Tab-separated table of C-alpha atoms in Angstrom:
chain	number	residue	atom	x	y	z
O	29	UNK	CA	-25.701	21.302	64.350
O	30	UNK	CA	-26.490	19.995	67.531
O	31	UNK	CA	-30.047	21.516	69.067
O	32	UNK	CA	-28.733	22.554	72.727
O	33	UNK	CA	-25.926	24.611	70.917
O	34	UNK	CA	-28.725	26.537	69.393
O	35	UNK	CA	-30.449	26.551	72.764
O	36	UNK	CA	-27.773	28.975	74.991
O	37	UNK	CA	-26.079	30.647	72.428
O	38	UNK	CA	-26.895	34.427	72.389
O	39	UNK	CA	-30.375	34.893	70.936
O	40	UNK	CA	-29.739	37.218	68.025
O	41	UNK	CA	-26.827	34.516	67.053
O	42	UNK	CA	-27.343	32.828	63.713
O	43	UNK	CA	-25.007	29.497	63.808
O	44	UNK	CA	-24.458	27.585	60.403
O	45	UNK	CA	-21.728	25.289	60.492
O	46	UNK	CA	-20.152	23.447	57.246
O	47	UNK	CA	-18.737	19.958	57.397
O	48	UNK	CA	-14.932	20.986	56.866
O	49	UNK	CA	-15.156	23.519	59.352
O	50	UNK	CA	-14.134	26.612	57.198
O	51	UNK	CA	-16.318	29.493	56.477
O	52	UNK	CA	-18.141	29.366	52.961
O	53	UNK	CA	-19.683	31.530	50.967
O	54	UNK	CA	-22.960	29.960	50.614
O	55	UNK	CA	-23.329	29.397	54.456
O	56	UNK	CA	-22.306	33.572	55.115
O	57	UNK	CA	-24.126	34.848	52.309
O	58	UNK	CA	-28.052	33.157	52.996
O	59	UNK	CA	-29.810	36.024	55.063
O	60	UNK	CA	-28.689	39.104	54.511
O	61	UNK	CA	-31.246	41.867	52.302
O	62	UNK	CA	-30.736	45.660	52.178
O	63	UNK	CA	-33.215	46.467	55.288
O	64	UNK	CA	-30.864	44.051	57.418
O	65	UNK	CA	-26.955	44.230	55.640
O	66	UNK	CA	-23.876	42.564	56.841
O	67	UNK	CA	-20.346	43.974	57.738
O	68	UNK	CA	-17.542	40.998	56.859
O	69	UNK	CA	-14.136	42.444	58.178
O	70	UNK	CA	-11.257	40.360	56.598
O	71	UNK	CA	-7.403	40.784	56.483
O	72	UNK	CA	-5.973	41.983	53.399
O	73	UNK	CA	-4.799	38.918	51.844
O	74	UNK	CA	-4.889	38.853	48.296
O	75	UNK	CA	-7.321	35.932	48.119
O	76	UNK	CA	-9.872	37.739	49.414
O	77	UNK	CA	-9.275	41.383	47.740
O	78	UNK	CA	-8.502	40.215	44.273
O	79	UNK	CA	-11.580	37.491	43.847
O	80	UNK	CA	-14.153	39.020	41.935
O	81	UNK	CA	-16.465	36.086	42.186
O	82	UNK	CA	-16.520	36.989	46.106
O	83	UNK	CA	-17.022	40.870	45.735
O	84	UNK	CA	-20.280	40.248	43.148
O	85	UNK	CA	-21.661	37.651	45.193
O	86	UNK	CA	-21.302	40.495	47.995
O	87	UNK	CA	-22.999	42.990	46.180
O	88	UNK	CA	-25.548	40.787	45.291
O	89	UNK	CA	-26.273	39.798	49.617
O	90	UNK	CA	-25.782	43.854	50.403
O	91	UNK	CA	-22.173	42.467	52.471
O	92	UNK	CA	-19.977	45.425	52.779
O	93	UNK	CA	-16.595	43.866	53.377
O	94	UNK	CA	-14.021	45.670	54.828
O	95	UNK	CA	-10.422	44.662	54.221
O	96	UNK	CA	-7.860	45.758	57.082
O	97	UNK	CA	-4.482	46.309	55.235
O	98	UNK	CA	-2.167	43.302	54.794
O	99	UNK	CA	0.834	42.686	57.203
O	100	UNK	CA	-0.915	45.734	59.911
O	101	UNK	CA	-2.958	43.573	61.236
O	102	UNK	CA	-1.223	43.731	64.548
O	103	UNK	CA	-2.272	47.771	64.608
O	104	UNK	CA	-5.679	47.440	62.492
O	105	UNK	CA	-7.731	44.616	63.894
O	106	UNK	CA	-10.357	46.933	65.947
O	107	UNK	CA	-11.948	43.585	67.113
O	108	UNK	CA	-8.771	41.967	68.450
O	109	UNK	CA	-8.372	45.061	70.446
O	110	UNK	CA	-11.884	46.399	71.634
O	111	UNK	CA	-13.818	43.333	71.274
O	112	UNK	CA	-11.920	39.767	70.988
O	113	UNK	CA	-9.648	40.646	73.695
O	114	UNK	CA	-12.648	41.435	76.628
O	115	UNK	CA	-14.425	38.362	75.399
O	116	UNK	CA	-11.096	36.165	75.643
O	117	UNK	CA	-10.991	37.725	79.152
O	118	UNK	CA	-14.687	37.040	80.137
O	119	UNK	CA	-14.980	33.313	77.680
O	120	UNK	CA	-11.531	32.187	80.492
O	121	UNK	CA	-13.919	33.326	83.029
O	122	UNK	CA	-16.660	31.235	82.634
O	123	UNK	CA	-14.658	27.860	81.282
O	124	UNK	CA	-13.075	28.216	84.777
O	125	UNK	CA	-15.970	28.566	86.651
O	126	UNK	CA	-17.830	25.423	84.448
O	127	UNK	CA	-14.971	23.610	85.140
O	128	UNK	CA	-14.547	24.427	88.720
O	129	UNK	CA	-18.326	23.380	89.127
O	130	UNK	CA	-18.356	20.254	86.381
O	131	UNK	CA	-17.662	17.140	87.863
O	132	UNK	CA	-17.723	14.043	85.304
O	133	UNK	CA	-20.080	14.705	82.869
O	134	UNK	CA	-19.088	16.921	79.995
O	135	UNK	CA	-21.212	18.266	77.070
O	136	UNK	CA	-20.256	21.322	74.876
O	137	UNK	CA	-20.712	24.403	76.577
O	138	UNK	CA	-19.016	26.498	74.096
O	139	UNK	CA	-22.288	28.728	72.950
O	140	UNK	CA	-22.998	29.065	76.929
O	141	UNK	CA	-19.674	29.970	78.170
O	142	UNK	CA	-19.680	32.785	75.004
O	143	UNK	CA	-23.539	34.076	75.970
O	144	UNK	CA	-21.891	34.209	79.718
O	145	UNK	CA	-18.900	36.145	78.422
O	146	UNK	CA	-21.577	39.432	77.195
O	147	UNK	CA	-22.376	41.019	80.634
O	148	UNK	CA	-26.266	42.060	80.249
């Protein structure tokens, strides 16, 4: 991962990224211990709920997971509604404004524009 990513992102942010761009177990699943647990909200799809491999290995990291019930999603994603949409709102915000201010050159602003889109 490129260094100035790391640099502006939010500083409690922990970025990992894997080569085929999916999330993997082994990448989620490094840091977490019982004095500092993790909360992994997923959709209900069967590959998730029915993979016992996945639900060990979450034990094991102290990762509650929380499964949101299949085909609801559109009435059960708390995070679409209270969270994902204000930081879609405030995220268009600041890509305007970087492009409104950017002339030619161009590097990947994505972890700034987020840290911009959490009013202090």
């Amino acid at each position: 991962m490129e260094v100035e990513l790391q640099d502006v992102a939010p500083p409690v942010t922990g970025l990992v990224c894997h080569s085929s761009g999916w999330m993997h177990l082994d990448i989620f699943m490094n840091d977490e211990s019982e004095d500092d647990p993790a909360l992994l909200i997923l959709d209900g799809h069967n590959t998730h709920t029915k993979n016992l491999d996945f639900i060990y290995l979450a034990r094991k990291n102290h990762t509650t997971v929380l499964c949101l019930l299949p085909y609801c999603s559109h009435r059960l994603q708390p995070l679409h509604v209270s969270f994902m949409g204000t930081l879609n709102k405030h995220y268009i915000r600041a890509v305007e404004k970087y492009l409104r201010n950017t002339t030619t050159h161009f590097q990947n602003p994505l972890p700034k524009w987020v840290t911009h889109s959490f009013p202090q």
